[in-house]
Tab-separated table of C-alpha atoms and ligand atoms in Angstrom:
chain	number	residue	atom	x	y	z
Z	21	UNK	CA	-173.718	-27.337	-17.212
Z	22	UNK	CA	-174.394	-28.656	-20.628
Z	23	UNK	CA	-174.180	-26.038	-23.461
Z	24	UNK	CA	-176.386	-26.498	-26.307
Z	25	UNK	CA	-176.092	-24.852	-29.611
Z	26	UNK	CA	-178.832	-24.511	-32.183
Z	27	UNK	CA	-178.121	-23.372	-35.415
Z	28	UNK	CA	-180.977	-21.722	-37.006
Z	29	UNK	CA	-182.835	-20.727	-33.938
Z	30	UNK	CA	-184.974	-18.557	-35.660
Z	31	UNK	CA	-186.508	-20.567	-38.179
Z	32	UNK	CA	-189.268	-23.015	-37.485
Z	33	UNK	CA	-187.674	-26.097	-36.160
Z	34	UNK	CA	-185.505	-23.999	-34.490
Z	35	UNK	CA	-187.457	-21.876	-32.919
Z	36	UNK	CA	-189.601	-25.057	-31.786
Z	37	UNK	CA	-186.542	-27.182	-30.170
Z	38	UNK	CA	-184.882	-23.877	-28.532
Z	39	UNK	CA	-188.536	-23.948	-26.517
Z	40	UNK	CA	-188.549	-27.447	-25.545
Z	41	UNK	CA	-184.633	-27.382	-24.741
Z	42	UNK	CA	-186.179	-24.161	-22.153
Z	43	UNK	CA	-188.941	-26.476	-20.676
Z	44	UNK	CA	-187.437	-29.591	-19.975
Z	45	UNK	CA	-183.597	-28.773	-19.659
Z	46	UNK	CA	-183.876	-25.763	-17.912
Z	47	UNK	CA	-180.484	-26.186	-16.289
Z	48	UNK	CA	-178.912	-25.885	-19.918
Z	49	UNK	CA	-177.170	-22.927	-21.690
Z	50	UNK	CA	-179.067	-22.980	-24.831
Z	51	UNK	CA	-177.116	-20.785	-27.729
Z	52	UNK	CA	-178.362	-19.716	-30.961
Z	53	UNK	CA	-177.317	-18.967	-34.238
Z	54	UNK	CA	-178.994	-16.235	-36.484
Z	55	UNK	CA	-178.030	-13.738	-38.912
Z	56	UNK	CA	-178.701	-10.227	-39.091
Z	57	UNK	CA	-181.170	-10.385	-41.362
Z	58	UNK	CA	-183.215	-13.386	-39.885
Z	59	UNK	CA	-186.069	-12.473	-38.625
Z	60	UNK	CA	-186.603	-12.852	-34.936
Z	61	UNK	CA	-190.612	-13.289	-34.808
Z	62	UNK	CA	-190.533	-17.171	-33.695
Z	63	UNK	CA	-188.534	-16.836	-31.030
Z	64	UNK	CA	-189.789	-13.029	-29.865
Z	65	UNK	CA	-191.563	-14.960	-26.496
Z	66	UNK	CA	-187.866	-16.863	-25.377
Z	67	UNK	CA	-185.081	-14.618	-26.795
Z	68	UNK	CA	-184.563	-12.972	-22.978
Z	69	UNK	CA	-183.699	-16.947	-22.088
Z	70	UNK	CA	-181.518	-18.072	-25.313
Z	71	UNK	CA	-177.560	-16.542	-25.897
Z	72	UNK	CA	-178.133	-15.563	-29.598
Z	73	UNK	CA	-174.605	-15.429	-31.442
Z	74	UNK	CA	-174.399	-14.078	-35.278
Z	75	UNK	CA	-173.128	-16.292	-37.366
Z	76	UNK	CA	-172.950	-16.641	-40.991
Z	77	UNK	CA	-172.016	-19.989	-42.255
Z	78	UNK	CA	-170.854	-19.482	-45.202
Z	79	UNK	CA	-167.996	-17.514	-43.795
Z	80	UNK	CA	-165.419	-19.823	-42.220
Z	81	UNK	CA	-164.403	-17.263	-39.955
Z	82	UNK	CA	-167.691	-16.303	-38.460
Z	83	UNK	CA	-167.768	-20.099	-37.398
Z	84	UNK	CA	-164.788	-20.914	-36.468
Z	85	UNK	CA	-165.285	-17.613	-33.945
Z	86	UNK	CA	-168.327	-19.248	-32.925
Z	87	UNK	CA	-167.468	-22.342	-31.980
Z	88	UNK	CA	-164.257	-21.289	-30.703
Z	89	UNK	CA	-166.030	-18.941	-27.708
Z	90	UNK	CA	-169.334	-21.211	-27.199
Z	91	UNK	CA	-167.236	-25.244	-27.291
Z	92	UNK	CA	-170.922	-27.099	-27.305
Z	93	UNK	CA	-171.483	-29.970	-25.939
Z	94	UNK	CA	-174.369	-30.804	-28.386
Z	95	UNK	CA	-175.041	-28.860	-31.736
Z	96	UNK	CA	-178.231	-29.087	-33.296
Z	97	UNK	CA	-177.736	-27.833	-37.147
Z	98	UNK	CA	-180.823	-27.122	-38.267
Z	99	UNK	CA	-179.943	-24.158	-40.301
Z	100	UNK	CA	-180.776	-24.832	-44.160
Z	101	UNK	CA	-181.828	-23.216	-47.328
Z	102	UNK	CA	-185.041	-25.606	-46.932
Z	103	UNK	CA	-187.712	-24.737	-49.837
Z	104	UNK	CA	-187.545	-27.116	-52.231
Z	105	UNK	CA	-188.574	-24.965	-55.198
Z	106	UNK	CA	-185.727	-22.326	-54.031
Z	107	UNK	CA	-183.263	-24.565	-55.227
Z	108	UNK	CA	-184.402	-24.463	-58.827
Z	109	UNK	CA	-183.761	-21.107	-59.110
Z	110	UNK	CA	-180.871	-20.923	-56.478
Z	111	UNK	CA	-179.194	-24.143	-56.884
Z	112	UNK	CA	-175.655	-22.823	-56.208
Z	113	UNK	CA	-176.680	-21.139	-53.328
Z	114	UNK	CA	-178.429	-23.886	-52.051
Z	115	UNK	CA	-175.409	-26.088	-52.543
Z	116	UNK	CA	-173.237	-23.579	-50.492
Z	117	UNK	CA	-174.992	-22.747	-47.580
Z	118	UNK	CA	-176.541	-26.105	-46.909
Z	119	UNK	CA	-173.341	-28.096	-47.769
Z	120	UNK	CA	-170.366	-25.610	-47.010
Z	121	UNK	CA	-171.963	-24.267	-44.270
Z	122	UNK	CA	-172.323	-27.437	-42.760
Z	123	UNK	CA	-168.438	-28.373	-44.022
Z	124	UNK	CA	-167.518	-25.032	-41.927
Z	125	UNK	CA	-169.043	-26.091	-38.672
Z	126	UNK	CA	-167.183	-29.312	-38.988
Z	127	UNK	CA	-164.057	-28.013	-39.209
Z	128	UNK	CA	-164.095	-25.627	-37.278
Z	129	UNK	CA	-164.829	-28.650	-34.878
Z	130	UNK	CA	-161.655	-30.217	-35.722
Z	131	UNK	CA	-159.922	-26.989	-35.209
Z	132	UNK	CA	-160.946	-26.187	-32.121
Z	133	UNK	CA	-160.971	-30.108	-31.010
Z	134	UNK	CA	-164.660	-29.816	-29.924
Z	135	UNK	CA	-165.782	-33.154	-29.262
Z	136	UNK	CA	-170.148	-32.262	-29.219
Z	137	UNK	CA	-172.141	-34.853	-30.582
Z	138	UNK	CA	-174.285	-32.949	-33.597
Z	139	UNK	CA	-177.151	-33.568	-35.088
Z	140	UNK	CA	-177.408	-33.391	-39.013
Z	141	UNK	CA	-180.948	-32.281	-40.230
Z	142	UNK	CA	-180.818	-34.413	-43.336
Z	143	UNK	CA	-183.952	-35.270	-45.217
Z	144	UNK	CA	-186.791	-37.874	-46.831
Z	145	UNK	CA	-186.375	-35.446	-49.911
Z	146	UNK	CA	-182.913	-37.546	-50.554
Z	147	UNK	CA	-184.708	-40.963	-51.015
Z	148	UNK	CA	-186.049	-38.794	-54.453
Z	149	UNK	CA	-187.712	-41.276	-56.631
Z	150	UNK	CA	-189.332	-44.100	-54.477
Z	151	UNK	CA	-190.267	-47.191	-56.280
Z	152	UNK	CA	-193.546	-48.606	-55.312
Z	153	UNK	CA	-192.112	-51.891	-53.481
Z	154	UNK	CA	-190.274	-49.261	-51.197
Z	155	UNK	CA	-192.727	-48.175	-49.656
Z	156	UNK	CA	-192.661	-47.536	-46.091
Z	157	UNK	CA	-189.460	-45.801	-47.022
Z	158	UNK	CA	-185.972	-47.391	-44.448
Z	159	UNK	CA	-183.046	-45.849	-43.853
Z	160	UNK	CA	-180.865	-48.247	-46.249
Z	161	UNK	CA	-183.575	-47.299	-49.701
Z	162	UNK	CA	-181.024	-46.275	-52.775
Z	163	UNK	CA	-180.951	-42.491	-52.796
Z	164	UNK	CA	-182.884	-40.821	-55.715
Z	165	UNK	CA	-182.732	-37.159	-55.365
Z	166	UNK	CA	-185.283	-35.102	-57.471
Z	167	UNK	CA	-184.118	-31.407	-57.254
Z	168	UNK	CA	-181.080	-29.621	-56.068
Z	169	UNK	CA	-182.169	-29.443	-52.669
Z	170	UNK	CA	-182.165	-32.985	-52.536
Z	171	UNK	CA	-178.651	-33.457	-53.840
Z	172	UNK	CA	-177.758	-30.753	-51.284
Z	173	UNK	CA	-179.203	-32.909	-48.267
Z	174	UNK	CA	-177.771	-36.171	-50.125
Z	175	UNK	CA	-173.862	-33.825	-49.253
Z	176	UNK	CA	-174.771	-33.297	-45.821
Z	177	UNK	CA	-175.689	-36.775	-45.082
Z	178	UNK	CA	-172.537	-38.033	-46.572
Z	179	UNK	CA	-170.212	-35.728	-45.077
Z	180	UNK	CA	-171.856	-36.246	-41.698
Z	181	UNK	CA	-170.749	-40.123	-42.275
Z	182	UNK	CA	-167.179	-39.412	-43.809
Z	183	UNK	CA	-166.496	-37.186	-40.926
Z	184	UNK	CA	-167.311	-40.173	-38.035
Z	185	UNK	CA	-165.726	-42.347	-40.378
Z	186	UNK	CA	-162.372	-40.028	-40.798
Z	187	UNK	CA	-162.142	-38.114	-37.591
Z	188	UNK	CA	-164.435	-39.454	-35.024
Z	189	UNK	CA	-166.401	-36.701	-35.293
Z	190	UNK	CA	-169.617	-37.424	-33.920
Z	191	UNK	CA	-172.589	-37.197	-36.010
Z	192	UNK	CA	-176.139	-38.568	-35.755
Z	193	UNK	CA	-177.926	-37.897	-38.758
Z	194	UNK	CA	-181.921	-37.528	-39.041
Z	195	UNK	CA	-183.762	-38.490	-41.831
Z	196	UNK	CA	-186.985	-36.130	-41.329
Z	197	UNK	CA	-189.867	-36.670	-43.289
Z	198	UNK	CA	-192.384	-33.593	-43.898
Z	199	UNK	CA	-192.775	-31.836	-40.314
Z	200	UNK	CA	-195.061	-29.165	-39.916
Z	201	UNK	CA	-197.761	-27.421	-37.071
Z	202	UNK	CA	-197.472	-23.217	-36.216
Z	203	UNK	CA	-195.141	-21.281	-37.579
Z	204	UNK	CA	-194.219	-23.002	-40.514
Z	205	UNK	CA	-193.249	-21.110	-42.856
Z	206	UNK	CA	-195.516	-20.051	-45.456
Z	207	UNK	CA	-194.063	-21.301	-48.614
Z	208	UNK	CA	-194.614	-24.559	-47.698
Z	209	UNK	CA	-197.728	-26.481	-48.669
Z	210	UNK	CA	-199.436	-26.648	-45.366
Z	211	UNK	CA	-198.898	-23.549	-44.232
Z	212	UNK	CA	-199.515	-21.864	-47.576
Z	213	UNK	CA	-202.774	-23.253	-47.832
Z	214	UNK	CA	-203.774	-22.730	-43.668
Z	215	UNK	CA	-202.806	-19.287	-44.602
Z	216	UNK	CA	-204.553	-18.630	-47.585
Z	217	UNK	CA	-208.074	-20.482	-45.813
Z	218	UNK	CA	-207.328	-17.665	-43.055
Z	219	UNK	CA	-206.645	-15.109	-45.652
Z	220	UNK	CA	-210.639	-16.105	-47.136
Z	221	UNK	CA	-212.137	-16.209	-43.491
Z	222	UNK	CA	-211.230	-12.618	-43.105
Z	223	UNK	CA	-211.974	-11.463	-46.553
Z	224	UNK	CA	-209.173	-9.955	-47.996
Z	225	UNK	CA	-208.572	-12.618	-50.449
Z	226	UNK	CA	-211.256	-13.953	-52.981
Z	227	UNK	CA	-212.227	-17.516	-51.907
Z	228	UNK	CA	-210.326	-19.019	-53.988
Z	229	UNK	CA	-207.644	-21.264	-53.307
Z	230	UNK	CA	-204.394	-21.718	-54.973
Z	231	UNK	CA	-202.582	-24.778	-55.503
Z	232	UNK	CA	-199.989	-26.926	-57.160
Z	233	UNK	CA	-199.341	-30.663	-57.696
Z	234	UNK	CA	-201.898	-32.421	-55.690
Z	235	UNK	CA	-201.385	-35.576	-56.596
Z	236	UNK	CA	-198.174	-36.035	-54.251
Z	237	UNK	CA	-198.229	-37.750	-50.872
Z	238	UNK	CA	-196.532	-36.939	-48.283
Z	239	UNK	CA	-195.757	-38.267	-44.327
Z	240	UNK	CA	-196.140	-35.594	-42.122
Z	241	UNK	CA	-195.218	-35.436	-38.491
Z	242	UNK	CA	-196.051	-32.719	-35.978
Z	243	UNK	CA	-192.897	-30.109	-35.743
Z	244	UNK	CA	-193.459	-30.830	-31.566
Z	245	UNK	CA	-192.937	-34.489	-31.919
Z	246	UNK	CA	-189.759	-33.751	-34.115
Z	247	UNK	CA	-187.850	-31.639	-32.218
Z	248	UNK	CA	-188.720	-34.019	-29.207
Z	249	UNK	CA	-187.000	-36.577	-31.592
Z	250	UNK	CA	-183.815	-34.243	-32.211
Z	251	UNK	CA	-183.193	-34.427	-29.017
Z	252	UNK	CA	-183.733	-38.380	-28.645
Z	253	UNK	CA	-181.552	-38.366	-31.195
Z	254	UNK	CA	-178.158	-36.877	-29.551
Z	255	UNK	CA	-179.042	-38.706	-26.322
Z	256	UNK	CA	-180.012	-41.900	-27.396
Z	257	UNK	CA	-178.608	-42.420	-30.897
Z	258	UNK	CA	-175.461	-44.192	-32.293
Z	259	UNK	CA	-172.914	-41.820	-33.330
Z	260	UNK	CA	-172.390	-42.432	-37.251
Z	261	UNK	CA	-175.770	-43.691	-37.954
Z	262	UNK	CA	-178.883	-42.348	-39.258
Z	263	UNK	CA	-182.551	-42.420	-38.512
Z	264	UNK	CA	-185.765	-41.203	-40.069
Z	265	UNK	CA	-187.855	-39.180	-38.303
Z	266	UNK	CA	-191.693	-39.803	-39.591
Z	267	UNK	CA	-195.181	-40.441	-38.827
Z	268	UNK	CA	-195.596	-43.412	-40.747
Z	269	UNK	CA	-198.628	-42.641	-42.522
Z	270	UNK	CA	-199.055	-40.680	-45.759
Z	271	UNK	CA	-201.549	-38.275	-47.286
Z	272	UNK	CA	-202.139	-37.008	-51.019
Z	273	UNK	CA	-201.508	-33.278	-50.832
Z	274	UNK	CA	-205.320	-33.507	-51.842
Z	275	UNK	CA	-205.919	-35.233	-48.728
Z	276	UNK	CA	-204.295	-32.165	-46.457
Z	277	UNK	CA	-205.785	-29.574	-48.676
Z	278	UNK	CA	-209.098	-31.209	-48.075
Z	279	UNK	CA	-208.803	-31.792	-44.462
Z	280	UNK	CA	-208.060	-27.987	-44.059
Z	281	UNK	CA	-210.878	-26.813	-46.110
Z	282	UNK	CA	-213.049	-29.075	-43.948
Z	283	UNK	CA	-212.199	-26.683	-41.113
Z	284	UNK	CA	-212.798	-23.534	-42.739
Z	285	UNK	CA	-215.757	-21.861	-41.898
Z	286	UNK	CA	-216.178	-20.453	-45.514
Z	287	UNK	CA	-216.945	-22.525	-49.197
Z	288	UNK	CA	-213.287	-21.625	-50.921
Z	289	UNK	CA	-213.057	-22.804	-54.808
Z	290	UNK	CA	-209.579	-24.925	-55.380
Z	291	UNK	CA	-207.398	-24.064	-58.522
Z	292	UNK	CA	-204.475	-24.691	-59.619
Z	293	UNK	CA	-201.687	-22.662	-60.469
Z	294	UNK	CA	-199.193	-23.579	-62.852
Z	295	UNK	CA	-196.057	-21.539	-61.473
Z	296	UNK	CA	-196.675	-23.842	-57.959
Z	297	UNK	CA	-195.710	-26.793	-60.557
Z	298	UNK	CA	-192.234	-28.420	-60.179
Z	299	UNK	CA	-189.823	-29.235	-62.641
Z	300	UNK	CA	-190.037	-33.002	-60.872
Z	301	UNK	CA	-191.818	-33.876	-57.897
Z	302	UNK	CA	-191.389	-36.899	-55.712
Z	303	UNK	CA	-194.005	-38.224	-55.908
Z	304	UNK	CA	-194.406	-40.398	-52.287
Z	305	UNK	CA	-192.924	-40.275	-49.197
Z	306	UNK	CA	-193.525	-42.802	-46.817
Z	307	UNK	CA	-191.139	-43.586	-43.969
Z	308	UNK	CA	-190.396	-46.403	-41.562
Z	309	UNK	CA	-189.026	-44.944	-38.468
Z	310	UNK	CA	-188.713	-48.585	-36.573
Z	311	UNK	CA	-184.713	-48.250	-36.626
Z	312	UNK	CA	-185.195	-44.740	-34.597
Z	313	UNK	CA	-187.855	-46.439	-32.463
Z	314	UNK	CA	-185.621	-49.094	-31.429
Z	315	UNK	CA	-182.843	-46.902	-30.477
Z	316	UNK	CA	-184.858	-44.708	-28.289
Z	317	UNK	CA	-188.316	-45.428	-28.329
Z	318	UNK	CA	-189.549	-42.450	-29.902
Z	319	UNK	CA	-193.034	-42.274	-31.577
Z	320	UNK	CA	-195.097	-39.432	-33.114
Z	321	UNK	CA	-198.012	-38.616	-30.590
Z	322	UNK	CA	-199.826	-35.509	-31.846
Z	323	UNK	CA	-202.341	-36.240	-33.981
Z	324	UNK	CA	-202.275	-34.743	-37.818
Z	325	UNK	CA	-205.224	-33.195	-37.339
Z	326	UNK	CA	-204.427	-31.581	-34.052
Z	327	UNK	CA	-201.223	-30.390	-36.154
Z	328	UNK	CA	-203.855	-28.599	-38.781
Z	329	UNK	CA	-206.187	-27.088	-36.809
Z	330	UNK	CA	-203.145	-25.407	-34.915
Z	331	UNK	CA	-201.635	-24.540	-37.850
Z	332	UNK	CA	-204.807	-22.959	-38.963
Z	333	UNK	CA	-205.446	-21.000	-35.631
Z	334	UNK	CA	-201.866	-20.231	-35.942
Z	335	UNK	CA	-202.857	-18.303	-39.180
Z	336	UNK	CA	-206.368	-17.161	-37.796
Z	337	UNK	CA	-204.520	-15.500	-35.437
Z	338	UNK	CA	-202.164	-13.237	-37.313
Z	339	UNK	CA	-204.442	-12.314	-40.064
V	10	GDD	N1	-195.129	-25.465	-51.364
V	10	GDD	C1	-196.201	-25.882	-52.030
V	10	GDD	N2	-197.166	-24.961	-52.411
V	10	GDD	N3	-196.315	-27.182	-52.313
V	10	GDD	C2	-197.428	-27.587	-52.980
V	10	GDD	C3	-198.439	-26.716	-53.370
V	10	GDD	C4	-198.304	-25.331	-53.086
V	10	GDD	O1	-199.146	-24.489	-53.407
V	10	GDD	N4	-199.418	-27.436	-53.991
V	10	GDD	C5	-199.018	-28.706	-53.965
V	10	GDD	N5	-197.797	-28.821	-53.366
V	10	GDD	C6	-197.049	-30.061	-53.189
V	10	GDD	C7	-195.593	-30.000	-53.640
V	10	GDD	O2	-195.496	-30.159	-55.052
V	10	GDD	C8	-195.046	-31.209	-52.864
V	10	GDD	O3	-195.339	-32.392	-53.559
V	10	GDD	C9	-195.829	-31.180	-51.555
V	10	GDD	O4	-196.964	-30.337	-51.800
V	10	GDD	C10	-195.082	-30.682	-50.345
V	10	GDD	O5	-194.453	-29.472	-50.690
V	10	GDD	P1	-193.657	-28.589	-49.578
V	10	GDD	O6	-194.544	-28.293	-48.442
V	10	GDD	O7	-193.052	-27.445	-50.304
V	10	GDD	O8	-192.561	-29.603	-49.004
V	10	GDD	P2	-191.540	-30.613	-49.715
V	10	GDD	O9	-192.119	-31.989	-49.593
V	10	GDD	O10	-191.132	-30.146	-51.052
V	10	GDD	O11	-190.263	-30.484	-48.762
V	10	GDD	C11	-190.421	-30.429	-47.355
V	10	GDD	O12	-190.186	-31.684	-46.788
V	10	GDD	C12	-188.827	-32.129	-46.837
V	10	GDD	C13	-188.791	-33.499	-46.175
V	10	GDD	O13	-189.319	-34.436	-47.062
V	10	GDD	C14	-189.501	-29.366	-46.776
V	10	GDD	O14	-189.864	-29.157	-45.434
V	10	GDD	C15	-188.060	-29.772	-46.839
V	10	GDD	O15	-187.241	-28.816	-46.177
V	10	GDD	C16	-187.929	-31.125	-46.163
V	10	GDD	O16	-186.589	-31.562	-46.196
């Protein structure tokens, strides 16, 4: 039986692979890693059917433990400081939990002499600056990272490779390109707006909306399709290489937030806020995930606006 580790179950990927991984490998033991103080909402509906293991990954110990009593077969790490505007104020602890952390699980890997094939959640934020002949974005485009974050993934992504290249160790790294749908978190730009419309709707916020740099454009994929990918990806892929996960299309952030407001049921006023600013912004993201089609004939099927209006219910729902 096949034991299957996610770390960061409880976050929205997470959550979102740990319930496919249920439905379609049922015959799986499908392990978790949270923290005490992550909160368990997401996966409130599955967490009879997951073993959840604490872990903190900044601690060496706590997963070398880990790995030592579970010895996956496949390890999804998915766990991340993974708000880009966190890392401007946070940048060291971006840095260690996203790069150390991941430098922990490897080793304790080697220590252990676990041979599971593990994904790397690396990301489109590490292409950075994208100049305009690069567009749709591939896998071999310079990286340009624009904020801390990006640096961060830019460490993961390398140290995935150095440790194939070193030790064998197999990696598969994902490039993933902006993923959203319900349960996002509500930082981010689609669910922060989906939230706010829903927030309007139900009049407890003036309807006015909020918003920051809208000028940016963005490829977003459905979180469903992605996690379908992550698994593609540990089946199908080449150990040492790396894909990008996207839709292949790309919206202005203008786009989205009008697309959303077009499904609200109420007139909501748009301004912009200042403190959602950035010190940089990338400004386009744009991927070509050919190289990942090839390999395993992935594509995105749910439709962005399927992925809205979900997200929107999603909100509608809670509110
Ligand atoms: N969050 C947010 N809030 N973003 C806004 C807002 C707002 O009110 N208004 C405009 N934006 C713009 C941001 O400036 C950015 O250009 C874009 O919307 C998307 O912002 P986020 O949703 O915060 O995502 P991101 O693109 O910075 O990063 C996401 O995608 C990466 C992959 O490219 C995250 O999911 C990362 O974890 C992921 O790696």
């Amino acid at each position: 039986m096949k034991k299957i580790l996610i770390t960061g179950v409880t976050g929205f990927a997470g959550s979102h692979l740990a319930e496919w991984l249920l439905l379609n490998h049922p015959d799986a033991e499908v392990y978790g890693t949270y923290r005490l103080r992550s909160r368990m909402e997401h996966i409130e509906g599955i967490k009879d059917r997951l073993r959840l293991v604490e872990c903190e990954l900044r601690d060496a110990q706590s997963v070398n433990e880990m790995i030592r009593t579970i010895r996956p077969d496949y390890i999804f790490h998915l766990a991340a400081q993974s708000f880009v505007p966190t890392s401007w104020n946070s940048p060291a602890d971006t840095l260690i939990v996203n790069q150390i952390g991941q430098l922990n699980l490897f080793e304790a890997l080697r220590k252990y002499d676990v041979d599971a094939t593990v994904q790397i959640a690396c990301s489109s934020e590490e292409y950075g600056h994208v100049l305009p002949g690069e567009v749709p974005i591939r896998e071999d485009n310079p990286l340009r990272p624009l904020s801390p974050y990006a640096v961060s993934k830019v460490g993961q992504d390398y140290l995935a490779y150095q440790y194939y290249q070193s030790y064998g160790l197999k990696t598969i790294r994902t490039r993933t390109f902006n993923h959203t749908g319900p349960r996002r978190g509500e930082a981010f730009v689609t669910s922060n707006f989906a939230k706010q419309i829903a927030e309007v709707e139900k009049g407890i916020r003036p309807p006015v909306i909020h918003v920051g740099n809208l000028k940016a454009k963005r490829d977003f994929t459905d979180v469903r399709d992605v996690v379908r990918a992550y698994w593609l990806a540990v089946e199908q892929g080449v150990p040492g290489e790396v894909y990008n996960i996207a839709s292949g299309s790309a919206y202005t952030i203008e786009d989205v937030l009008a697309k959303l407001l077009q499904k609200s049921t109420v007139q909501i006023r748009v301004q912009t806020d200042p403190s959602r600013m950035r010190p940089s912004d990338v400004e386009i993201l744009l991927g070509d995930y050919e190289k990942f089609h090839r390999q395993t004939g992935w594509r995105p099927v749910i439709p962005f606006d399927q992925t809205l209006q979900d997200l929107l219910d999603y909100w509608r729902a809670r509110i």
